[in-house]
Short mmCIF file of N, CA and C in Angstrom, two decimals:
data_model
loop_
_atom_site.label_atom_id
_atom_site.label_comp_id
_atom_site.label_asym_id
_atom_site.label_seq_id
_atom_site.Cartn_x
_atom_site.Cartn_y
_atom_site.Cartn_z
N UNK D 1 -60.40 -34.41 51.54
CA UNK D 1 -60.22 -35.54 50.64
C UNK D 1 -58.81 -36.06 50.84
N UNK D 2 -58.71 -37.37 50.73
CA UNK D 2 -56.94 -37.97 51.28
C UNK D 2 -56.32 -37.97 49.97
N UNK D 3 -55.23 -37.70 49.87
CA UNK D 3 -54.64 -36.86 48.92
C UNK D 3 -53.76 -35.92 48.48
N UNK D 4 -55.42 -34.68 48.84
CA UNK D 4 -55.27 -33.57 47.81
C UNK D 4 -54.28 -32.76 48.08
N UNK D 5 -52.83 -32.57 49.33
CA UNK D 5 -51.97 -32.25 49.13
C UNK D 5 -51.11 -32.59 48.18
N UNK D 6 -51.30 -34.36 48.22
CA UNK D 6 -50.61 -34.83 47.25
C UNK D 6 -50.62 -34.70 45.38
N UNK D 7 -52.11 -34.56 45.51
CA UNK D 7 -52.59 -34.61 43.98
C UNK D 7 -51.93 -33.20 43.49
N UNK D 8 -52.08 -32.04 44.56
CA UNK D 8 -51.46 -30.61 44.17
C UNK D 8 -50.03 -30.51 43.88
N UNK D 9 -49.13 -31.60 44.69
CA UNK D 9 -47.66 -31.65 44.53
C UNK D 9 -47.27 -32.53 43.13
N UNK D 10 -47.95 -33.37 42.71
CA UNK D 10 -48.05 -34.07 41.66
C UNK D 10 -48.37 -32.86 40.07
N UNK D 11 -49.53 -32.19 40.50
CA UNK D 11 -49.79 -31.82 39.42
C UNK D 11 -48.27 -30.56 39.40
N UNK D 12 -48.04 -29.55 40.52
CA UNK D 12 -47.19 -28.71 40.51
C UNK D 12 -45.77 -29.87 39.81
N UNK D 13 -45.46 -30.51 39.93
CA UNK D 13 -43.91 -31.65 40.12
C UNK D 13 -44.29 -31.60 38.60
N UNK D 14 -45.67 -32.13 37.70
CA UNK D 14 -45.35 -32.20 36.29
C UNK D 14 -45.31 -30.93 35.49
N UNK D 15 -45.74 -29.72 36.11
CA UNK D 15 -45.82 -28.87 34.97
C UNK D 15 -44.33 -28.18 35.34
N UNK D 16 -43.56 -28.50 36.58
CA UNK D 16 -42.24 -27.90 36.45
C UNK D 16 -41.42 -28.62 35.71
N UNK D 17 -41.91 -30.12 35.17
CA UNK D 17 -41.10 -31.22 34.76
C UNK D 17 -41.64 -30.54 33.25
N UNK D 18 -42.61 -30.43 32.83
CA UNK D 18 -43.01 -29.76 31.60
C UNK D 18 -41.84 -28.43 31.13
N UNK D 19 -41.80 -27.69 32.08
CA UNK D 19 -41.15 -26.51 31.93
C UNK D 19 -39.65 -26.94 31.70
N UNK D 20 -39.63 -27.89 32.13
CA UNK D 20 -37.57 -28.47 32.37
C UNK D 20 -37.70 -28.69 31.14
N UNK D 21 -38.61 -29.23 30.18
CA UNK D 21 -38.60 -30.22 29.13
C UNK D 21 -38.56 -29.01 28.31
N UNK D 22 -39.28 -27.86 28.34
CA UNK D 22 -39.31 -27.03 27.32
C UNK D 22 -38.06 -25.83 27.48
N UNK D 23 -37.27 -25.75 28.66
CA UNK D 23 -35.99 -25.50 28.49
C UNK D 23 -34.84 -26.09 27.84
N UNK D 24 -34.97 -27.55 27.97
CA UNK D 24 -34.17 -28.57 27.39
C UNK D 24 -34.00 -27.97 25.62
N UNK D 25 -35.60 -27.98 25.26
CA UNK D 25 -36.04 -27.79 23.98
C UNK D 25 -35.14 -26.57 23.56
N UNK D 26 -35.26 -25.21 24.37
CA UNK D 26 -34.81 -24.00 23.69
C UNK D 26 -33.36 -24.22 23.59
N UNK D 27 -32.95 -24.75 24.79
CA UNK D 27 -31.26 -25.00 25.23
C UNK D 27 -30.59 -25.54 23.70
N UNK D 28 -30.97 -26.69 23.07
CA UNK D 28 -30.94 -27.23 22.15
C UNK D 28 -30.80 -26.33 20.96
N UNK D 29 -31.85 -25.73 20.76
CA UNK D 29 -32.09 -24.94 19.84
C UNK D 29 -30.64 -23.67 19.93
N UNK D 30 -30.15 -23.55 20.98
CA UNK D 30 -29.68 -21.87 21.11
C UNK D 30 -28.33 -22.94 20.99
N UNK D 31 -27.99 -24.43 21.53
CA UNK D 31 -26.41 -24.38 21.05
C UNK D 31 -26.59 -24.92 19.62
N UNK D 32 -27.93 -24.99 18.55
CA UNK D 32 -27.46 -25.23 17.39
C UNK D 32 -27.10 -24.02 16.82
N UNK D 33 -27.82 -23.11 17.21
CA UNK D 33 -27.53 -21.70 16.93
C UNK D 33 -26.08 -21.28 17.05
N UNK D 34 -25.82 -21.60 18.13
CA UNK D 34 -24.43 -21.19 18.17
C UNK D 34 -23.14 -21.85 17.58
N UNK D 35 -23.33 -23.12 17.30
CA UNK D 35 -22.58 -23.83 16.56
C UNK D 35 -22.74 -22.99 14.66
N UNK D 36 -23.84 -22.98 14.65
CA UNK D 36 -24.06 -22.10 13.18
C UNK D 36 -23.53 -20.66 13.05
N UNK D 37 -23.58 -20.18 14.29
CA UNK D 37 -22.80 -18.76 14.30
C UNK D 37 -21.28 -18.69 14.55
N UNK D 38 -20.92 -19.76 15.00
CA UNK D 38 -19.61 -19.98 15.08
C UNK D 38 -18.91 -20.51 13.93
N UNK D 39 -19.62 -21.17 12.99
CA UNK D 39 -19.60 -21.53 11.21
C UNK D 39 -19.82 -20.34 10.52
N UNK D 40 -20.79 -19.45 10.72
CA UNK D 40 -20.54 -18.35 10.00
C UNK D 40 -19.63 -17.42 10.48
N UNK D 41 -19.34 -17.55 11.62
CA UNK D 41 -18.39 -15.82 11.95
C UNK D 41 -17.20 -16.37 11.00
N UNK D 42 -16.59 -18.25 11.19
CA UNK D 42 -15.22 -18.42 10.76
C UNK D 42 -15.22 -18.00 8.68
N UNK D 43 -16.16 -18.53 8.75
CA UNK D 43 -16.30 -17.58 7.11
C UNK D 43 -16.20 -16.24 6.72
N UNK D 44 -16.68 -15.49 8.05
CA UNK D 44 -16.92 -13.85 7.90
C UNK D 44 -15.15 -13.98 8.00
N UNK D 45 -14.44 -14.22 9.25
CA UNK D 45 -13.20 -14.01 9.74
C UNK D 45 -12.37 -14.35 8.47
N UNK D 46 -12.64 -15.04 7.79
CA UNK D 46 -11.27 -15.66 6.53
C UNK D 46 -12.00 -14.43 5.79
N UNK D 47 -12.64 -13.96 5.08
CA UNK D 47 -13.02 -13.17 4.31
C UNK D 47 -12.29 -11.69 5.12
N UNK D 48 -12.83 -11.02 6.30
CA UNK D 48 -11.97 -10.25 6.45
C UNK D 48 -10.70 -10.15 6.47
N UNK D 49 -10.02 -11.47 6.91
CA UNK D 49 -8.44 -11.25 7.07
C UNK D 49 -8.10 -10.78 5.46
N UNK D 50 -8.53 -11.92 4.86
CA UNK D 50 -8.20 -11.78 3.64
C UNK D 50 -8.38 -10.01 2.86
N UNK D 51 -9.50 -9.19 3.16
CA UNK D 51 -9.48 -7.36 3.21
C UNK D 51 -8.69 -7.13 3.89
N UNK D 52 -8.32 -7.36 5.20
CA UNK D 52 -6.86 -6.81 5.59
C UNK D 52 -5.69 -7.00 5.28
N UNK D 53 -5.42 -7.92 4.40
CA UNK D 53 -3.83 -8.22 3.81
C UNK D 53 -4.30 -7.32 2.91
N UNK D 54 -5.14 -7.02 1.98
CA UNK D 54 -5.74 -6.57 0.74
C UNK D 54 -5.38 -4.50 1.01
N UNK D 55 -5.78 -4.41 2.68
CA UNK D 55 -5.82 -2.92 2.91
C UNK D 55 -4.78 -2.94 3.05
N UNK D 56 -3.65 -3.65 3.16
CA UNK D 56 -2.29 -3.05 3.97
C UNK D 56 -1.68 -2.85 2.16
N UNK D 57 -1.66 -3.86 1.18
CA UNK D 57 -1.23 -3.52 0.00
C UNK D 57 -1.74 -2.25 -0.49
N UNK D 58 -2.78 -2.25 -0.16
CA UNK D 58 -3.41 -0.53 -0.39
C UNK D 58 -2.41 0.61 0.29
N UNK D 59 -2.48 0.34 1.00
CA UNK D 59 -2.17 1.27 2.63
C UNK D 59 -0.41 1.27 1.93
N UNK D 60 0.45 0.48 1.47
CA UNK D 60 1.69 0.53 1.24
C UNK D 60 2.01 1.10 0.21
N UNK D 61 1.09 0.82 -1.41
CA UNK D 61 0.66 1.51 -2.67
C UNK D 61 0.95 2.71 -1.89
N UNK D 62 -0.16 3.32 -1.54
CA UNK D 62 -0.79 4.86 -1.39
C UNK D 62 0.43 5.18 -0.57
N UNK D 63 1.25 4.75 0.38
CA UNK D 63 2.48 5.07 0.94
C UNK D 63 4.00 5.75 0.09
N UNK D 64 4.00 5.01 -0.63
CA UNK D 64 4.81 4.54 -1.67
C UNK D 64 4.42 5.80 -2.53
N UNK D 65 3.13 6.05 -3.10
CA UNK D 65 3.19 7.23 -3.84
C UNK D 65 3.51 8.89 -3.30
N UNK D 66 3.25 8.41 -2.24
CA UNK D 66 2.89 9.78 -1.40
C UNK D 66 4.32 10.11 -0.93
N UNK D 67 5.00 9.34 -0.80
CA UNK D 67 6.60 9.33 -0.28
C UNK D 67 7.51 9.48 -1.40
N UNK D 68 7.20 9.47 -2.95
CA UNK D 68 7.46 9.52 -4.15
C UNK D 68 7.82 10.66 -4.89
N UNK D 69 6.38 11.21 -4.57
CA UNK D 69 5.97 12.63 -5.14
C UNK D 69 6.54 13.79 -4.44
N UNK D 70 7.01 14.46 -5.36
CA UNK D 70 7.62 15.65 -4.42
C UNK D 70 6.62 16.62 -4.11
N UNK D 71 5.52 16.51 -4.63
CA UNK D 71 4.30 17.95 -3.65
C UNK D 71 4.11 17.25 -2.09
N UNK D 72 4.03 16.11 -1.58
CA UNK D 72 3.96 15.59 -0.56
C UNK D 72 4.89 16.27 0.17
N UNK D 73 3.30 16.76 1.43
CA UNK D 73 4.31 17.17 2.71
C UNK D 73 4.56 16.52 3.95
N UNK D 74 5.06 16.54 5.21
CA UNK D 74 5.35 15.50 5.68
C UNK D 74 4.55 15.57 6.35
N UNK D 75 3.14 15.95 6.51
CA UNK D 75 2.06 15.30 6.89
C UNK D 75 1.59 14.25 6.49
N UNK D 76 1.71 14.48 5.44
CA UNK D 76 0.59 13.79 4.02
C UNK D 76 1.89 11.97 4.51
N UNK D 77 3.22 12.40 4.53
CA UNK D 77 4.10 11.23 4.45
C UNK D 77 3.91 9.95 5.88
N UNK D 78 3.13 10.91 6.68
CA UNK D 78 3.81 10.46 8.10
C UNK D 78 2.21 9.90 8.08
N UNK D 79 1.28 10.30 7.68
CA UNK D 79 -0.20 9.73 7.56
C UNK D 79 -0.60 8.30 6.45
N UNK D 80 0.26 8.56 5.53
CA UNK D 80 0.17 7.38 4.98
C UNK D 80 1.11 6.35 5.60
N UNK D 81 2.04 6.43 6.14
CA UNK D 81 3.02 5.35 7.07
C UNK D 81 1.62 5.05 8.14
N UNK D 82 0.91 6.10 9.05
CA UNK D 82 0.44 5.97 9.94
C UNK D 82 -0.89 4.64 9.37
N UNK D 83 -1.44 5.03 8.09
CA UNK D 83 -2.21 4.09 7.12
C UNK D 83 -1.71 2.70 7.27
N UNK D 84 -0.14 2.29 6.44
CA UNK D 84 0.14 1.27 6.59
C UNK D 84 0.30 0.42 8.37
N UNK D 85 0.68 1.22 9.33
CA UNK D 85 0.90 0.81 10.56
C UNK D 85 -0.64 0.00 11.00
N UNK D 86 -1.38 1.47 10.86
CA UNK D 86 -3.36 0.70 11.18
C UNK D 86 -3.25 -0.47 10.11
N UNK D 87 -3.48 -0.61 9.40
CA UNK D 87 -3.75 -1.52 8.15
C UNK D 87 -2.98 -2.80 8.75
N UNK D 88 -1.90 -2.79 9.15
CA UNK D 88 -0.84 -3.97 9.61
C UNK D 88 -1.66 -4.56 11.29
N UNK D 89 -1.78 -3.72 11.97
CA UNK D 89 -2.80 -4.08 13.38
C UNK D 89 -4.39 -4.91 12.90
N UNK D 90 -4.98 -3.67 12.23
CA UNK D 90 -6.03 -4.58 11.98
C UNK D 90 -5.69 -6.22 11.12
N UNK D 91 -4.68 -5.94 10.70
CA UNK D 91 -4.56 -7.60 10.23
C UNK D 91 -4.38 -8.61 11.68
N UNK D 92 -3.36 -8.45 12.11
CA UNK D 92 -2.97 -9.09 13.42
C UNK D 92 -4.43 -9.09 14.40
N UNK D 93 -5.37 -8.19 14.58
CA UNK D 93 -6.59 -8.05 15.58
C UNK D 93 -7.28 -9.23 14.67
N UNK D 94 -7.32 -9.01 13.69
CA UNK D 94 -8.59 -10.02 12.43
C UNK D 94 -7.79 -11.41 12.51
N UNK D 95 -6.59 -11.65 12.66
CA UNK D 95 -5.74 -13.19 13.03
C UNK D 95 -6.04 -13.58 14.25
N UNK D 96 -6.06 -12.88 15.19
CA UNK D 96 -6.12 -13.11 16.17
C UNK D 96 -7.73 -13.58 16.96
N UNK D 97 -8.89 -12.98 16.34
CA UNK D 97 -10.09 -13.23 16.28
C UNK D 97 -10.34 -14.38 15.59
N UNK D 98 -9.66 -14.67 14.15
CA UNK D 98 -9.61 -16.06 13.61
C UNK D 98 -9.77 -17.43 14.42
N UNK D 99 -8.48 -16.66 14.97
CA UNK D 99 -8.08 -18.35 15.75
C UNK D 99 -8.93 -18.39 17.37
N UNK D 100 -9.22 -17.28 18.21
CA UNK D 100 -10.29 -17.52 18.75
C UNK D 100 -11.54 -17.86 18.52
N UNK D 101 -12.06 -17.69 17.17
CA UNK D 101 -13.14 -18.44 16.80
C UNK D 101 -12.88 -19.44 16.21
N UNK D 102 -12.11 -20.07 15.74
CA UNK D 102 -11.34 -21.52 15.28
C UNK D 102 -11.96 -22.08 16.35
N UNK D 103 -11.02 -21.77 17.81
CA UNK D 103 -10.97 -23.06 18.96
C UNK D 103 -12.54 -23.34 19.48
N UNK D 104 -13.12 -21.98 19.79
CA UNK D 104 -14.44 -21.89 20.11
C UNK D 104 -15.37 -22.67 18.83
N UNK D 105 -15.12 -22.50 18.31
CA UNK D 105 -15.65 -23.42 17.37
C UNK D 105 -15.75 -25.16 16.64
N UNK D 106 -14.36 -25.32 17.29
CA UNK D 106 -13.70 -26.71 17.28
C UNK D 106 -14.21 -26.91 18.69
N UNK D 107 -14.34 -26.26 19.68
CA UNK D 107 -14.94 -27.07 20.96
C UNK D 107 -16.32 -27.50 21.06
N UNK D 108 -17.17 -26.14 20.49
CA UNK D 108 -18.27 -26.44 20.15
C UNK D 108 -18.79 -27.56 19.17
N UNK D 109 -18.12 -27.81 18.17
CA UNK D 109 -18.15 -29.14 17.18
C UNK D 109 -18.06 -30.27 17.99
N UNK D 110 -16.83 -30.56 18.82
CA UNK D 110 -16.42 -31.61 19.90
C UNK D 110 -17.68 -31.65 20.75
N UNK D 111 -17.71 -30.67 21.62
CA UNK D 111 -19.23 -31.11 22.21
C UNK D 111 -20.50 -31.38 21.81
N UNK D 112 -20.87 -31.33 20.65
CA UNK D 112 -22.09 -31.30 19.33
C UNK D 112 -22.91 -30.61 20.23
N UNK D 113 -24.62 -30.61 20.06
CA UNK D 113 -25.74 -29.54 20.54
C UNK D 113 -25.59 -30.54 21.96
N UNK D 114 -25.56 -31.53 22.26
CA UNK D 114 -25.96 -32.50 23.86
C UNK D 114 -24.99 -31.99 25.33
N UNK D 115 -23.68 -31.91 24.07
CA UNK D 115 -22.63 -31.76 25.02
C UNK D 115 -22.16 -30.32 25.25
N UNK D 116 -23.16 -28.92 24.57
CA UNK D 116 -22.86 -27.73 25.30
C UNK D 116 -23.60 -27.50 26.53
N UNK D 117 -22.62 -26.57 27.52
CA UNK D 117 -22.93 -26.45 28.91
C UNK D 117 -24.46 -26.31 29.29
N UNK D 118 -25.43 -25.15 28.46
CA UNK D 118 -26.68 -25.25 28.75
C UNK D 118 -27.33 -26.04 28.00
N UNK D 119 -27.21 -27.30 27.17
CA UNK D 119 -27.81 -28.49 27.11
C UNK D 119 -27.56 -29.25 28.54
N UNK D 120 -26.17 -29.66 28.84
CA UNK D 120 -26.06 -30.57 29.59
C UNK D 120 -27.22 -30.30 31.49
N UNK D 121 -27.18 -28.67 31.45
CA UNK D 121 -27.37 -27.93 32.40
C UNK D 121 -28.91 -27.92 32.62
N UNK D 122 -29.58 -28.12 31.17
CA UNK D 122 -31.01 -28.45 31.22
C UNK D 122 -31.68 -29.56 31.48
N UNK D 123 -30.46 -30.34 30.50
CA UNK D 123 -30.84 -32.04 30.97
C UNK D 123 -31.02 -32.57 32.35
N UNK D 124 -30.19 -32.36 33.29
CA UNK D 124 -29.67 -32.55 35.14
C UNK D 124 -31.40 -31.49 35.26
N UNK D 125 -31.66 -30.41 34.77
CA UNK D 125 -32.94 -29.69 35.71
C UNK D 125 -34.28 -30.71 35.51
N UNK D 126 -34.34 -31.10 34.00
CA UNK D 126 -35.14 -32.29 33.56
C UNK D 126 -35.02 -33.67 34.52
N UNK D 127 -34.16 -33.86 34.86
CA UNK D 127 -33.71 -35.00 35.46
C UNK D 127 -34.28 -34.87 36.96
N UNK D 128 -33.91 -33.98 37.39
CA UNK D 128 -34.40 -33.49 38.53
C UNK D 128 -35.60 -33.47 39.52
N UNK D 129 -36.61 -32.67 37.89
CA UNK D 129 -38.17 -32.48 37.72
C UNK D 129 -38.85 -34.15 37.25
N UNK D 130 -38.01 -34.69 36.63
CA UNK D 130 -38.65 -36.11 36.81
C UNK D 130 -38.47 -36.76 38.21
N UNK D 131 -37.62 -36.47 38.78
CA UNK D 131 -37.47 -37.51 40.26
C UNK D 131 -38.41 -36.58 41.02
N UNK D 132 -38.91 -35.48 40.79
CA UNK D 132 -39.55 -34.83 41.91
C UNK D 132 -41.03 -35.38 41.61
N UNK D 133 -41.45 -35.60 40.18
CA UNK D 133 -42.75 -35.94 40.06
C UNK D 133 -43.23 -37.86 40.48
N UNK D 134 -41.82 -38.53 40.42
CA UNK D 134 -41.94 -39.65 40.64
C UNK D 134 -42.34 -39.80 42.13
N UNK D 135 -41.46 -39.28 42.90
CA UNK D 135 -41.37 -39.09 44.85
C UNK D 135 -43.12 -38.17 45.10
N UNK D 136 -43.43 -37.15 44.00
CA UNK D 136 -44.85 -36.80 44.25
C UNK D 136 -46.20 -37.54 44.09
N UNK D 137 -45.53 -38.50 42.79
CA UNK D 137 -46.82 -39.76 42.98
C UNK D 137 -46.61 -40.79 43.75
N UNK D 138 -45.45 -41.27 44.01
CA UNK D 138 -45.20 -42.13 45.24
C UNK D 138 -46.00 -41.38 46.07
N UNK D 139 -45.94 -40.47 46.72
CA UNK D 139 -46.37 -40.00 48.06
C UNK D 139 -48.26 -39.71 47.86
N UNK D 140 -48.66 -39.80 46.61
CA UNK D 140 -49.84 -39.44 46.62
C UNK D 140 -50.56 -40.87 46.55
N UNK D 141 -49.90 -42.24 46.15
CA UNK D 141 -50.42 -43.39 46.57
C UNK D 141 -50.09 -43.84 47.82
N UNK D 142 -49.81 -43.37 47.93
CA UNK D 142 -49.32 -43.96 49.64
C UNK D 142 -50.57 -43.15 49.99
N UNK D 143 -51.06 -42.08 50.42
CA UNK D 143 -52.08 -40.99 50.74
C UNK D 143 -53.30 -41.74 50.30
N UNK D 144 -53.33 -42.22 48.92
CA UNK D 144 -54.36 -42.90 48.78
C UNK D 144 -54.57 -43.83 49.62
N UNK D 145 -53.48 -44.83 49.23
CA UNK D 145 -53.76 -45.97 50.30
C UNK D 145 -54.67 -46.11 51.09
N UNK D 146 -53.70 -44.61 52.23
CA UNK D 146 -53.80 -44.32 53.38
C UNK D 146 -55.22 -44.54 53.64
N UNK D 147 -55.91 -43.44 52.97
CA UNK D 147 -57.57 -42.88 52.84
C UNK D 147 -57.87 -44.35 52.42
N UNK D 148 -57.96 -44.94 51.42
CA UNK D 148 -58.74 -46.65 51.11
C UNK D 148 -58.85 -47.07 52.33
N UNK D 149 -57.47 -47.21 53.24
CA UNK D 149 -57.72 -47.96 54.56
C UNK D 149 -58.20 -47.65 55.41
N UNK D 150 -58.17 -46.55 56.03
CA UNK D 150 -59.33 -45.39 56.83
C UNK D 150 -60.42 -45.70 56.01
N UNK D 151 -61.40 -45.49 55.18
CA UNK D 151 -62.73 -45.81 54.07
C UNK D 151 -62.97 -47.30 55.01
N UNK D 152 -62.08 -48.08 54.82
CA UNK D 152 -62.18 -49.47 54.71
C UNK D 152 -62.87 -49.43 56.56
N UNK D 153 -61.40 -48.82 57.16
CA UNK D 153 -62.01 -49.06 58.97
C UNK D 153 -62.96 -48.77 59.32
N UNK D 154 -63.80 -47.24 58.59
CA UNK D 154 -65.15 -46.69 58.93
C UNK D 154 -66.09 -47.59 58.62
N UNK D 155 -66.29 -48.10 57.05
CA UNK D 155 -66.85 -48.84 56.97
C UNK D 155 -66.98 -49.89 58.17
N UNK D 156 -66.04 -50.61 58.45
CA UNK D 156 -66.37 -51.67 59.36
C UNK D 156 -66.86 -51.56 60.05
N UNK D 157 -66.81 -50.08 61.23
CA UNK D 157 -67.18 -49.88 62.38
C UNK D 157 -68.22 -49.67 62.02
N UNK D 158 -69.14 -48.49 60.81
CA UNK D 158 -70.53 -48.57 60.80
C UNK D 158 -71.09 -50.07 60.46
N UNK D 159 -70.39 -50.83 60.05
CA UNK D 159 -71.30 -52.19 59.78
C UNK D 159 -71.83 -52.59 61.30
N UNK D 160 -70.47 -52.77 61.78
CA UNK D 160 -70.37 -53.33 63.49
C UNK D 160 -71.48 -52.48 64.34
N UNK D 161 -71.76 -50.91 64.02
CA UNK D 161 -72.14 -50.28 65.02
C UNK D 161 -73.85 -50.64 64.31
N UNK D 162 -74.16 -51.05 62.99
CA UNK D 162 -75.20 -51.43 62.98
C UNK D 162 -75.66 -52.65 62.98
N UNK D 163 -75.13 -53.67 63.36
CA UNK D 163 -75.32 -54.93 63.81
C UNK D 163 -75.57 -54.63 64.81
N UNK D 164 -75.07 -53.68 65.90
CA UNK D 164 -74.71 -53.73 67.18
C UNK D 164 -76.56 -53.77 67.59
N UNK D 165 -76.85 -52.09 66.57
CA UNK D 165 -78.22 -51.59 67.01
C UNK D 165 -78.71 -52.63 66.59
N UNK D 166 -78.71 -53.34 65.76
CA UNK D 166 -79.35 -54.36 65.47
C UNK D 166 -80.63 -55.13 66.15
N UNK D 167 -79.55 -55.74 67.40
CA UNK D 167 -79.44 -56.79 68.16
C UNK D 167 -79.80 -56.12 69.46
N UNK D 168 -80.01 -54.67 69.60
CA UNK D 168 -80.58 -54.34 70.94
C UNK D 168 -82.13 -54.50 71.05
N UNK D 169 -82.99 -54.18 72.16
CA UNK D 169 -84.30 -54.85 72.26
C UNK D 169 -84.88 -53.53 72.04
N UNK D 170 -86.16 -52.97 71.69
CA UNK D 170 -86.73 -52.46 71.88
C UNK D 170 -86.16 -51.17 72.60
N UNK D 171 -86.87 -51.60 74.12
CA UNK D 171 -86.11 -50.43 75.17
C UNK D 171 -85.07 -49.93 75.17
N UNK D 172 -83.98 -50.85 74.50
CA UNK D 172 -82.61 -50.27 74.21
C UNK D 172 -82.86 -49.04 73.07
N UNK D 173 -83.24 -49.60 72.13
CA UNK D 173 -83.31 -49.17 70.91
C UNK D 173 -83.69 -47.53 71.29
N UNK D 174 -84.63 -47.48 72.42
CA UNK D 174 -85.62 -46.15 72.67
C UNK D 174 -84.82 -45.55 73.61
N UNK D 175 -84.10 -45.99 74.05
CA UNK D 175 -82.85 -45.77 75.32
C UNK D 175 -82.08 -44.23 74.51
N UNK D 176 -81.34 -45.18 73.11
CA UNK D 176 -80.27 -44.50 72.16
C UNK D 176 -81.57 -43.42 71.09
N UNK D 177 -82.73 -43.66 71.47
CA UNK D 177 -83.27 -42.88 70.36
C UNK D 177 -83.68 -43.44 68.97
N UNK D 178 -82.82 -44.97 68.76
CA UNK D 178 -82.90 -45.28 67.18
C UNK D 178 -84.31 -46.14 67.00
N UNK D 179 -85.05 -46.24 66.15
CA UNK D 179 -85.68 -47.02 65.63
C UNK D 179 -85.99 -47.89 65.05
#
């Protein structure tokens, strides 16, 4: 059948163009996601910093008593300093995570869901899978064509080749066998 390479590259060209389209879809979905997780971590992040200024006043309290009291031994003294020291890091680690999720988050806003990398990255594969299905039906009318015009030449020649018998006599006719 004239074609059916083509009709197979056509149908393969839309269901990969299908598949581009339903990557596009998830892509979408996963940078709204991430824009929302990057809104919630910066809420989680102000809430913890805010427990770590909270532990180090702890951590300095409990210092302060322990360095006070005369049953304190200098274990007990050098462990609660060691308290306030952790307590002072984890603040600085929890600032420091802040503002990396700040920027990551301000970039992500700037680019909205279109303009993160695997949106943009899905869109170009979509883009892609449409030019491949366009160049696959181009090529499968042309194929058609092709076959219409071949159809068309056979035809002629059987018209021609039965005019031909047509017009032979008898003896001819019994010559070729036809009747």
């Amino acid at each position: 059948k004239p074609g059916l390479r083509q009709q197979l590259a056509t149908i393969a060209a839309k269901r990969s163009e299908l598949a581009a389209e339903e990557s596009l879809t998830a892509a979408r979905r996963a940078a709204r996601r991430q824009i929302e997780d990057l809104t919630s971590a910066a809420k989680r992040g102000a809430l913890d910093q805010e427990q770590a200024q909270l532990d180090i006043v702890k951590a300095q309290e409990n210092a302060a008593n322990v360095q006070e009291s005369a049953t304190s031994s200098a274990a007990e003294v050098a462990q609660a300093n060691l308290s306030v020291r952790e307590a002072r890091q984890r603040l600085a680690e929890v600032i420091a995570a802040n503002k990396r999720t700040a920027q990551d988050k301000a970039a992500a806003d700037k680019a909205g869901v279109n303009g993160s990398a695997q949106v943009k990255s899905a869109v170009d594969r979509l883009a892609t899978s449409h030019e491949t299905v366009l160049k696959a039906q181009q090529d499968l009318v042309t194929a058609q064509s092709k076959g219409a015009t071949a159809a068309t030449a056979v035809t002629s020649a059987t018209d021609h080749y039965t005019s031909a018998l047509e017009k032979l006599s008898g003896p001819g006719k019994a010559l070729l066998g036809v009747m």
